Tab-separated table of C-alpha atoms in Angstrom:
chain	number	residue	atom	x	y	z
A	6	MET	CA	66.817	61.857	20.733
A	7	TRP	CA	68.555	63.784	18.002
A	8	GLY	CA	68.872	66.890	19.822
A	9	GLY	CA	72.242	66.951	18.712
A	10	ARG	CA	70.683	68.432	15.027
A	11	PHE	CA	67.282	70.384	16.588
A	12	ALA	CA	67.496	73.071	18.669
A	13	GLY	CA	63.358	73.099	19.761
A	14	GLY	CA	61.004	69.326	20.396
A	15	PRO	CA	58.153	68.938	18.618
A	16	SER	CA	55.416	71.218	18.619
A	17	ALA	CA	52.011	69.510	20.407
A	18	ILE	CA	50.735	68.874	17.276
A	19	MET	CA	53.790	67.452	15.657
A	20	ARG	CA	54.633	64.803	18.977
A	21	GLU	CA	50.779	63.496	18.124
A	22	ILE	CA	50.746	62.860	14.235
A	23	ASN	CA	55.046	61.469	15.003
A	24	ALA	CA	53.740	59.057	17.440
A	25	SER	CA	52.492	55.274	17.417
A	26	ILE	CA	53.084	54.525	19.819
A	27	PRO	CA	49.777	53.545	20.839
A	28	PHE	CA	49.399	51.494	18.093
A	29	ASP	CA	52.795	49.703	17.328
A	30	LYS	CA	52.603	48.332	20.543
A	31	ALA	CA	51.190	45.630	19.559
A	32	LEU	CA	55.366	44.538	17.704
A	33	TRP	CA	56.423	44.433	21.296
A	34	ARG	CA	57.333	40.343	21.346
A	35	GLN	CA	58.800	40.740	17.769
A	36	ASP	CA	60.305	43.904	19.011
A	37	ILE	CA	62.377	43.124	21.623
A	38	ALA	CA	63.344	39.339	20.206
A	39	ALA	CA	65.045	41.403	17.249
A	40	SER	CA	66.995	43.484	19.744
A	41	LYS	CA	68.208	40.059	21.064
A	42	ALA	CA	69.166	38.413	17.868
A	43	HIS	CA	70.829	42.074	16.798
A	44	VAL	CA	73.014	42.525	19.850
A	45	ALA	CA	73.422	38.606	19.854
A	46	MET	CA	75.306	38.672	16.672
A	47	LEU	CA	76.467	41.662	18.072
A	48	ALA	CA	79.341	39.868	20.396
A	49	ALA	CA	79.787	37.283	18.269
A	50	GLN	CA	81.625	39.948	15.449
A	51	GLY	CA	83.086	41.336	18.406
A	52	ILE	CA	81.332	45.308	17.240
A	53	VAL	CA	80.020	45.096	21.404
A	54	SER	CA	82.096	43.093	24.497
A	55	ALA	CA	80.422	39.906	26.174
A	56	LYS	CA	79.621	42.073	28.484
A	57	ASP	CA	77.808	44.903	27.148
A	58	ALA	CA	75.428	42.585	24.782
A	59	THR	CA	75.351	40.070	28.405
A	60	ALA	CA	73.838	43.487	30.105
A	61	ILE	CA	71.438	44.011	27.282
A	62	ALA	CA	69.940	40.324	26.663
A	63	SER	CA	69.086	40.040	30.552
A	64	GLY	CA	67.904	44.029	30.614
A	65	LEU	CA	65.879	43.610	26.723
A	66	ASP	CA	64.591	40.401	29.370
A	67	ALA	CA	63.377	42.190	32.160
A	68	ILE	CA	61.354	44.480	29.630
A	69	ALA	CA	59.494	41.238	28.009
A	70	GLY	CA	58.248	40.848	31.370
A	71	GLU	CA	57.078	44.345	33.050
A	72	TYR	CA	55.396	44.729	29.285
A	73	ALA	CA	53.858	41.211	30.065
A	74	ALA	CA	52.392	41.734	33.381
A	75	ASN	CA	51.506	45.743	32.923
A	76	GLY	CA	51.360	45.978	29.181
A	77	VAL	CA	53.750	49.035	27.485
A	78	PRO	CA	53.695	52.309	28.652
A	79	GLU	CA	52.485	54.700	25.793
A	80	ASN	CA	55.328	57.816	25.737
A	81	TRP	CA	54.041	59.410	23.491
A	82	ASP	CA	57.924	62.177	23.594
A	83	LEU	CA	59.672	58.116	22.378
A	84	GLU	CA	56.928	58.217	19.584
A	85	ASP	CA	57.398	54.268	18.715
A	86	ILE	CA	58.008	51.078	20.738
A	87	HIS	CA	61.372	50.596	19.327
A	88	MET	CA	62.652	53.890	21.843
A	89	VAL	CA	60.094	52.982	24.395
A	90	THR	CA	61.998	50.016	24.774
A	91	GLU	CA	65.094	51.249	24.326
A	92	SER	CA	64.395	53.985	27.068
A	93	ARG	CA	63.610	51.385	29.133
A	94	LEU	CA	66.216	49.690	28.846
A	95	ALA	CA	68.916	52.595	29.657
A	96	GLU	CA	67.734	53.422	32.884
A	97	LEU	CA	68.211	49.281	34.086
A	98	ILE	CA	71.356	49.044	32.814
A	99	GLY	CA	72.028	52.633	31.760
A	100	PRO	CA	75.265	54.109	29.387
A	101	ALA	CA	75.681	50.461	28.243
A	102	ALA	CA	72.287	50.210	26.115
A	103	GLY	CA	73.252	53.016	23.818
A	104	ARG	CA	75.090	49.996	21.959
A	105	LEU	CA	72.911	47.944	20.807
A	106	HIS	CA	71.094	50.182	18.324
A	107	THR	CA	75.377	50.176	16.175
A	108	ALA	CA	74.490	48.948	12.504
A	109	ARG	CA	70.823	49.324	13.055
A	110	SER	CA	67.994	51.610	11.878
A	111	ARG	CA	64.363	51.831	12.629
A	112	ASN	CA	63.910	52.323	9.405
A	113	ASP	CA	65.835	48.115	9.459
A	114	GLN	CA	64.605	48.039	12.946
A	115	VAL	CA	60.225	48.279	12.073
A	116	ALA	CA	60.421	46.578	9.031
A	117	THR	CA	61.906	43.076	11.032
A	118	ASP	CA	59.410	43.763	13.718
A	119	PHE	CA	56.677	44.037	11.343
A	120	LYS	CA	57.191	40.862	9.179
A	121	LEU	CA	57.694	38.838	12.289
A	122	TRP	CA	53.599	40.333	13.484
A	123	VAL	CA	53.200	39.240	9.481
A	124	ARG	CA	54.512	35.869	10.922
A	125	ASP	CA	52.799	35.172	13.277
A	126	ALA	CA	49.225	36.592	12.116
A	127	ILE	CA	49.423	33.745	9.507
A	128	ASP	CA	50.072	30.720	11.858
A	129	GLN	CA	47.189	32.423	13.833
A	130	ALA	CA	45.160	32.528	10.814
A	131	ASP	CA	45.668	29.018	9.283
A	132	ALA	CA	45.092	27.874	12.723
A	133	GLY	CA	41.973	29.383	12.690
A	134	LEU	CA	41.384	27.977	9.032
A	135	ARG	CA	42.347	24.307	10.132
A	136	ALA	CA	39.107	24.502	12.904
A	137	LEU	CA	36.916	25.280	10.482
A	138	GLN	CA	37.585	22.489	8.122
A	139	VAL	CA	37.933	20.455	10.814
A	140	ALA	CA	34.590	21.982	11.986
A	141	LEU	CA	33.057	21.007	8.344
A	142	VAL	CA	35.158	18.089	8.114
A	143	THR	CA	32.695	16.419	10.918
A	144	ARG	CA	29.212	17.544	10.315
A	145	ALA	CA	29.945	16.901	6.476
A	146	GLY	CA	30.917	13.778	7.832
A	147	GLU	CA	26.815	13.794	9.722
A	148	HIS	CA	25.287	14.933	6.549
A	149	ALA	CA	27.085	14.103	3.868
A	150	ALA	CA	22.971	11.338	2.679
A	151	SER	CA	21.170	14.083	3.847
A	152	ILE	CA	19.577	15.812	0.238
A	153	MET	CA	18.788	19.972	0.125
A	154	PRO	CA	18.364	21.842	-2.896
A	155	GLY	CA	20.721	23.366	-4.202
A	156	PHE	CA	20.896	26.475	-5.983
A	157	THR	CA	21.355	28.611	-8.814
A	158	HIS	CA	20.393	32.610	-8.454
A	159	LEU	CA	18.816	31.828	-4.877
A	160	GLN	CA	16.904	29.269	-6.943
A	161	THR	CA	16.279	26.036	-6.791
A	162	ALA	CA	18.421	24.135	-9.469
A	163	GLN	CA	19.346	19.803	-8.419
A	164	PRO	CA	18.843	18.320	-4.914
A	165	VAL	CA	22.913	18.044	-4.033
A	166	THR	CA	23.254	17.026	0.073
A	167	LEU	CA	24.777	19.287	2.616
A	168	GLY	CA	27.749	17.258	3.271
A	169	HIS	CA	28.590	18.205	-0.157
A	170	HIS	CA	27.560	21.483	0.363
A	171	LEU	CA	29.839	22.642	3.551
A	172	MET	CA	32.771	20.229	1.880
A	173	ALA	CA	32.989	23.349	-0.891
A	174	TYR	CA	33.520	25.614	2.640
A	175	TYR	CA	36.510	22.971	2.946
A	176	GLU	CA	37.648	23.642	-0.286
A	177	MET	CA	37.438	27.026	0.247
A	178	ALA	CA	39.106	27.140	3.402
A	179	ALA	CA	42.527	25.148	1.841
A	180	ARG	CA	42.752	27.483	-1.081
A	181	ASP	CA	43.017	30.511	2.227
A	182	ARG	CA	45.876	28.146	3.961
A	183	SER	CA	47.562	27.418	0.933
A	184	ARG	CA	47.159	31.589	-0.141
A	185	PHE	CA	49.281	32.370	3.757
A	186	ALA	CA	50.980	29.849	3.595
A	187	ASP	CA	53.236	31.577	-0.013
A	188	CYS	CA	52.208	34.729	1.758
A	189	ARG	CA	54.295	33.242	4.412
A	190	ALA	CA	57.138	31.696	2.294
A	191	ARG	CA	58.041	35.229	0.301
A	192	LEU	CA	58.154	36.430	3.329
A	193	SER	CA	60.973	34.681	4.315
A	194	GLN	CA	64.103	37.010	4.027
A	195	CYS	CA	64.983	39.597	7.085
A	196	PRO	CA	65.381	42.954	6.881
A	197	LEU	CA	67.737	43.557	9.473
A	198	GLY	CA	70.967	45.068	8.785
A	199	SER	CA	69.542	46.336	5.841
A	200	ALA	CA	70.153	50.052	8.097
A	201	ALA	CA	68.245	53.001	7.618
A	202	LEU	CA	68.747	52.220	3.609
A	203	ALA	CA	73.207	51.338	1.928
A	204	GLY	CA	73.235	48.886	4.531
A	205	THR	CA	75.672	49.469	7.252
A	206	GLY	CA	79.355	50.099	7.283
A	207	PHE	CA	80.211	47.660	10.212
A	208	PRO	CA	81.439	44.049	9.612
A	209	ILE	CA	78.301	42.817	10.861
A	210	ASP	CA	76.294	38.428	10.128
A	211	ARG	CA	73.024	39.163	8.500
A	212	GLU	CA	73.100	35.689	7.719
A	213	ALA	CA	72.928	34.694	12.038
A	214	THR	CA	70.082	37.104	12.401
A	215	ALA	CA	68.130	35.703	9.973
A	216	LYS	CA	68.515	32.079	11.285
A	217	ALA	CA	68.635	33.864	14.490
A	218	LEU	CA	64.777	34.635	13.935
A	219	GLY	CA	64.094	31.695	11.907
A	220	PHE	CA	63.876	33.543	8.404
A	221	ASP	CA	65.366	31.253	5.339
A	222	ALA	CA	67.927	34.477	4.183
A	223	PRO	CA	68.563	37.790	4.216
A	224	THR	CA	66.902	40.208	2.274
A	225	ARG	CA	69.785	40.741	-1.225
A	226	ASN	CA	68.937	44.624	-1.169
A	227	SER	CA	68.721	46.955	1.956
A	228	LEU	CA	66.834	49.949	-0.351
A	229	ASP	CA	64.021	46.883	-0.701
A	230	GLY	CA	64.821	45.470	2.620
A	231	VAL	CA	63.327	48.551	4.452
A	232	SER	CA	61.138	49.999	1.627
A	233	ASP	CA	59.348	46.879	1.649
A	234	ARG	CA	55.877	46.122	2.184
A	235	ASP	CA	54.741	43.779	-0.594
A	236	PHE	CA	54.032	40.787	2.801
A	237	ALA	CA	52.036	43.247	5.002
A	238	ILE	CA	50.039	43.676	1.408
A	239	GLU	CA	49.721	40.041	0.831
A	240	TYR	CA	48.827	39.293	4.099
A	241	LEU	CA	45.316	41.563	3.622
A	242	THR	CA	45.482	40.041	0.131
A	243	CYS	CA	45.127	36.864	1.993
A	244	ALA	CA	42.158	37.354	4.480
A	245	VAL	CA	40.441	39.989	2.280
A	246	GLN	CA	39.989	36.372	-0.384
A	247	CYS	CA	39.080	34.647	3.448
A	248	SER	CA	36.671	37.000	4.733
A	249	LEU	CA	34.907	36.722	1.622
A	250	HIS	CA	34.348	32.527	1.813
A	251	LEU	CA	33.316	33.297	5.260
A	252	SER	CA	30.761	36.423	4.403
A	253	ARG	CA	29.464	33.931	2.226
A	254	LEU	CA	29.256	30.830	4.868
A	255	ALA	CA	27.767	34.035	7.042
A	256	GLU	CA	25.296	34.499	4.249
A	257	GLU	CA	23.888	31.232	3.838
A	258	PHE	CA	23.540	30.386	7.555
A	259	ILE	CA	21.676	33.989	7.855
A	260	ILE	CA	19.468	32.984	4.882
A	261	TRP	CA	18.856	29.670	6.157
A	262	ALA	CA	17.880	30.628	9.661
A	263	SER	CA	15.074	33.007	8.320
A	264	GLN	CA	11.302	30.898	8.693
A	265	PRO	CA	11.057	31.000	5.609
A	266	PHE	CA	13.736	28.175	4.566
A	267	GLY	CA	14.057	27.207	7.791
A	268	PHE	CA	17.556	24.835	6.917
A	269	VAL	CA	19.153	25.636	10.316
A	270	THR	CA	18.677	26.280	13.712
A	271	LEU	CA	21.512	28.457	15.381
A	272	PRO	CA	23.539	27.902	18.240
A	273	ASP	CA	22.311	30.317	21.269
A	274	SER	CA	25.729	31.261	21.678
A	275	LEU	CA	26.251	33.209	18.223
A	276	SER	CA	22.676	35.063	18.615
A	277	THR	CA	21.202	37.675	19.789
A	278	GLY	CA	17.275	38.734	20.266
A	279	SER	CA	15.170	41.616	19.772
A	280	SER	CA	14.780	44.280	22.963
A	281	ILE	CA	10.771	44.751	21.192
A	282	MET	CA	9.881	41.399	19.650
A	283	PRO	CA	10.740	38.554	22.047
A	284	GLN	CA	10.038	36.421	19.429
A	285	LYS	CA	12.992	37.014	17.427
A	286	LYS	CA	16.516	34.999	17.247
A	287	ASN	CA	18.860	36.922	15.433
A	288	PRO	CA	21.667	36.172	13.656
A	289	ASP	CA	23.774	38.396	14.841
A	290	ALA	CA	27.379	36.438	14.678
A	291	ALA	CA	26.683	35.970	11.309
A	292	GLU	CA	25.612	39.018	10.037
A	293	LEU	CA	28.600	40.345	11.868
A	294	VAL	CA	31.428	38.015	10.096
A	295	ARG	CA	29.338	39.159	6.439
A	296	GLY	CA	29.818	43.310	7.636
A	297	HIS	CA	33.535	42.718	9.428
A	298	SER	CA	34.073	41.459	5.923
A	299	GLY	CA	34.023	44.885	4.169
A	300	ARG	CA	36.404	46.578	6.907
A	301	ILE	CA	38.968	43.878	5.856
A	302	VAL	CA	38.601	44.827	2.061
A	303	GLY	CA	38.754	48.379	3.415
A	304	ALA	CA	42.208	47.405	4.996
A	305	LEU	CA	43.614	46.352	1.838
A	306	THR	CA	43.014	49.714	0.068
A	307	SER	CA	43.760	51.545	3.201
A	308	LEU	CA	46.881	50.407	2.746
A	309	LEU	CA	47.518	49.682	-1.005
A	310	VAL	CA	46.618	53.494	-2.129
A	311	THR	CA	49.027	54.218	1.298
A	312	MET	CA	51.478	52.653	-1.186
A	313	LYS	CA	51.113	53.718	-4.166
A	314	GLY	CA	53.716	56.223	-5.062
A	315	LEU	CA	55.836	56.120	-2.139
A	316	PRO	CA	59.961	56.355	-3.085
A	317	LEU	CA	62.198	54.449	-2.396
A	318	ALA	CA	62.690	54.165	0.492
A	319	TYR	CA	61.595	55.471	4.255
A	320	SER	CA	59.006	57.308	3.906
A	321	LYS	CA	57.121	58.097	7.166
A	322	ASP	CA	53.570	57.476	5.471
A	323	MET	CA	54.686	53.894	5.874
A	324	GLN	CA	53.736	54.239	9.306
A	325	ASP	CA	50.029	53.789	9.221
A	326	ASP	CA	51.270	50.241	7.682
A	327	LYS	CA	50.471	48.833	10.858
A	328	VAL	CA	46.905	49.762	11.840
A	329	PRO	CA	45.156	48.268	8.958
A	330	VAL	CA	46.457	45.241	9.351
A	331	PHE	CA	46.469	44.904	13.360
A	332	GLU	CA	42.580	45.285	12.345
A	333	ALA	CA	42.119	43.370	9.631
A	334	ALA	CA	43.841	40.504	11.650
A	335	SER	CA	42.005	40.704	14.755
A	336	LEU	CA	38.688	40.769	12.873
A	337	LEU	CA	40.126	37.590	10.602
A	338	THR	CA	40.642	36.176	13.863
A	339	LEU	CA	37.282	36.966	15.160
A	340	CYS	CA	35.339	35.593	12.266
A	341	LEU	CA	36.881	32.087	11.984
A	342	ALA	CA	36.390	31.662	15.077
A	343	ALA	CA	32.404	32.826	15.293
A	344	MET	CA	32.029	30.788	11.717
A	345	SER	CA	33.419	27.371	13.260
A	346	GLY	CA	31.313	28.066	16.199
A	347	MET	CA	28.945	27.975	14.112
A	348	VAL	CA	29.308	25.162	11.890
A	349	GLU	CA	29.692	23.191	14.646
A	350	GLY	CA	26.618	24.185	17.164
A	351	ALA	CA	24.171	24.777	14.257
A	352	THR	CA	21.136	22.287	14.653
A	353	PHE	CA	20.035	20.917	10.814
A	354	ARG	CA	16.873	20.661	9.674
A	355	THR	CA	16.688	17.620	6.907
A	356	THR	CA	13.186	16.478	7.544
A	357	ARG	CA	12.956	20.445	5.862
A	358	MET	CA	15.689	20.477	3.823
A	359	ARG	CA	14.932	17.441	2.056
A	360	ALA	CA	10.976	18.947	1.686
A	361	ALA	CA	12.498	21.921	0.316
A	362	ALA	CA	14.697	20.032	-2.358
A	363	GLU	CA	11.462	18.139	-3.149
A	364	LEU	CA	9.954	21.038	-4.493
A	365	GLY	CA	10.792	23.060	-7.398
A	366	TYR	CA	10.801	20.531	-10.096
A	367	ALA	CA	14.784	19.407	-8.809
A	368	THR	CA	15.101	16.707	-10.900
A	369	ALA	CA	13.717	17.976	-14.129
A	370	THR	CA	17.784	17.956	-15.480
A	371	ASP	CA	17.196	14.191	-14.184
A	372	LEU	CA	13.908	13.801	-16.473
A	373	ALA	CA	16.839	15.435	-19.209
A	374	ASP	CA	18.985	13.048	-18.697
A	375	TRP	CA	17.027	10.087	-19.087
A	376	LEU	CA	15.780	10.483	-22.601
A	377	VAL	CA	18.905	11.225	-23.465
A	378	ARG	CA	20.263	7.738	-22.061
A	379	GLN	CA	18.128	6.263	-22.622
A	380	ALA	CA	15.921	7.290	-26.225
A	381	ASN	CA	18.612	8.608	-27.089
A	382	ILE	CA	17.207	11.539	-27.550
A	383	PRO	CA	19.596	14.841	-28.137
A	384	PHE	CA	20.445	17.062	-25.422
A	385	ARG	CA	18.420	20.179	-25.838
A	386	GLU	CA	15.380	18.337	-26.732
A	387	ALA	CA	15.236	16.151	-24.057
A	388	HIS	CA	15.203	19.937	-22.614
A	389	HIS	CA	12.481	21.478	-24.098
A	390	ILE	CA	10.574	18.371	-23.593
A	391	THR	CA	11.683	18.323	-20.004
A	392	GLY	CA	10.477	22.441	-19.826
A	393	ALA	CA	7.768	21.165	-21.523
A	394	ALA	CA	6.677	18.902	-18.677
A	395	VAL	CA	8.330	21.239	-16.107
A	396	LYS	CA	5.306	23.728	-17.045
A	397	LEU	CA	2.518	21.037	-16.584
A	398	ALA	CA	2.952	19.974	-13.328
A	399	GLU	CA	3.411	24.044	-12.607
A	400	SER	CA	-0.268	24.360	-14.006
A	401	ARG	CA	-1.276	21.510	-11.855
A	402	GLY	CA	-0.061	22.990	-8.473
A	403	ILE	CA	2.049	18.694	-8.210
A	404	ALA	CA	5.201	17.525	-9.178
A	405	LEU	CA	7.365	16.238	-11.756
A	406	ASP	CA	7.055	13.131	-10.170
A	407	ALA	CA	3.252	12.750	-9.732
A	408	LEU	CA	2.519	13.461	-13.674
A	409	PRO	CA	0.621	10.501	-15.820
A	410	LEU	CA	2.540	8.471	-17.233
A	411	ALA	CA	-0.154	9.082	-19.854
A	412	ASP	CA	0.606	12.973	-19.343
A	413	LEU	CA	4.198	12.712	-19.878
A	414	GLN	CA	3.412	10.431	-22.559
A	415	ALA	CA	1.326	13.144	-24.541
A	416	ILE	CA	5.029	15.288	-24.121
A	417	ASP	CA	6.933	12.602	-25.883
A	418	ALA	CA	5.334	9.422	-26.759
A	419	ARG	CA	9.456	7.800	-25.953
A	420	ILE	CA	8.716	8.239	-22.624
A	421	THR	CA	8.394	5.085	-20.063
A	422	ASP	CA	6.947	3.960	-16.483
A	423	ALA	CA	11.086	3.665	-16.068
A	424	VAL	CA	11.213	7.507	-15.683
A	425	PHE	CA	9.955	7.812	-12.670
A	426	ALA	CA	13.348	5.735	-10.936
A	427	ALA	CA	14.954	8.507	-11.777
A	428	LEU	CA	12.890	11.536	-10.624
A	429	SER	CA	13.227	11.360	-6.834
A	430	VAL	CA	15.800	13.235	-4.281
A	431	ASP	CA	17.089	10.226	-3.712
A	432	ALA	CA	17.597	8.766	-7.077
A	433	SER	CA	18.960	12.074	-8.329
A	434	VAL	CA	21.577	12.338	-6.064
A	435	ALA	CA	23.319	9.446	-6.126
A	436	SER	CA	23.210	9.487	-9.556
A	437	ARG	CA	25.726	12.742	-9.199
A	438	ALA	CA	27.882	10.097	-8.433
A	439	SER	CA	31.777	11.391	-11.101
A	440	TYR	CA	35.086	12.625	-9.448
A	441	GLY	CA	33.335	15.519	-7.208
A	442	GLY	CA	30.209	15.187	-7.157
A	443	THR	CA	26.929	15.300	-4.168
A	444	ALA	CA	26.550	11.348	-4.376
A	445	PRO	CA	26.457	10.134	-1.068
A	446	GLN	CA	29.269	8.045	-1.743
A	447	GLN	CA	31.302	10.811	-3.141
A	448	VAL	CA	30.372	13.391	-0.411
A	449	LYS	CA	32.495	10.575	2.372
A	450	ALA	CA	34.903	9.966	0.101
A	451	ARG	CA	35.977	13.004	0.274
A	452	VAL	CA	35.623	13.430	3.292
A	453	ALA	CA	37.926	10.951	3.864
A	454	GLU	CA	40.715	12.475	2.080
A	455	ALA	CA	39.577	15.633	4.647
A	456	ARG	CA	40.673	13.998	7.495
A	457	VAL	CA	43.560	12.207	6.641
A	458	ALA	CA	44.835	15.799	5.827
A	459	LEU	CA	44.160	17.415	8.752
A	460	GLY	CA	45.497	15.126	10.920
A	461	LEU	CA	41.828	13.391	11.555
A	462	GLU	CA	42.640	10.123	11.159
């Protein structure tokens, strides 16, 4: 490839450390698409002949067919996907293949290919997130009025509805989709034509190649065009945030599926057993989603550390940009599919959820609120009165609404028997009817809005 400059070939060590074909072969579709756009532009500008351009494009199509059928051959002597493809093109069409690399460098070539790959990965993530949202909205609609305990500090706090809980993850997924969309918009400048770092002396049409590849415009600075990996870092940042949301949802399912909680039965298809304990049904898919989030965080850290001290323009360190992105994208796709399947296939044990909500004095806040509304007591005083009532009920091992009226009035004479209407879990969730609240009517309204946003209605 550069025999004119070097008298000898690389050592075995150099050959091994330098070759990227084992992983950058994943870019072959993007590489061929970018090469076809480039050669079409070269022909339109009169830089190569129409005959050579036609031969090159036909050869690239043939190579694409070979790769699709048999995979990309890993020739380490040719280093990367770009040279493997160019070498094969020369075998197919002869010397005309050498004209393909006119007015470009592997620097702008790989930057373009990588942007196209990340753009495809964003589209895949968006599709996976939408599928998760559909699953969440569907199950939330089924359980808009199913009561469960809401937690803070993993302690029973207030009753909520299962539908409300699931819709919280819908909102997280919506923000994830928004972040990915922003990332996609920002990467939509095409580096092709930046050449090695300074642009090219050939009269190329960068707007034409940008348009052909679906970019909004060419990059405005050739140094930045070949040096930029912000798009990869931003993609990983979005992937990290998304994976954290998936990990939190996975953790909820792991807790809910445990015998002490018993809120959910996970689908057999996403569970495993034990090699020694026949009774076990382990939430391994959820645990792996939780674990994979750590690997995705690691991928971001890896690329950040790689890029943090690099001067302009291209440095060989940047060859290591792809592996963490490829790994994170693969893991994220798998995690999204796993959690979508888990939400779709889970059996929610709503009777158990409701019973748990009726324990733990989850309606204590409702007693305090009743005192504020009905007895015109300042909230801090109402909070103190309610705390005393909870302490009494706890000492007797009974629910708050099981305390006799006389005992409640002994704590505060302003309490009347009307308070009991506010102390049931049904009354509690129904009262939380503020916008975005857990009341069934609010959950149903949010589900309806989400279904419209998802194009389901």
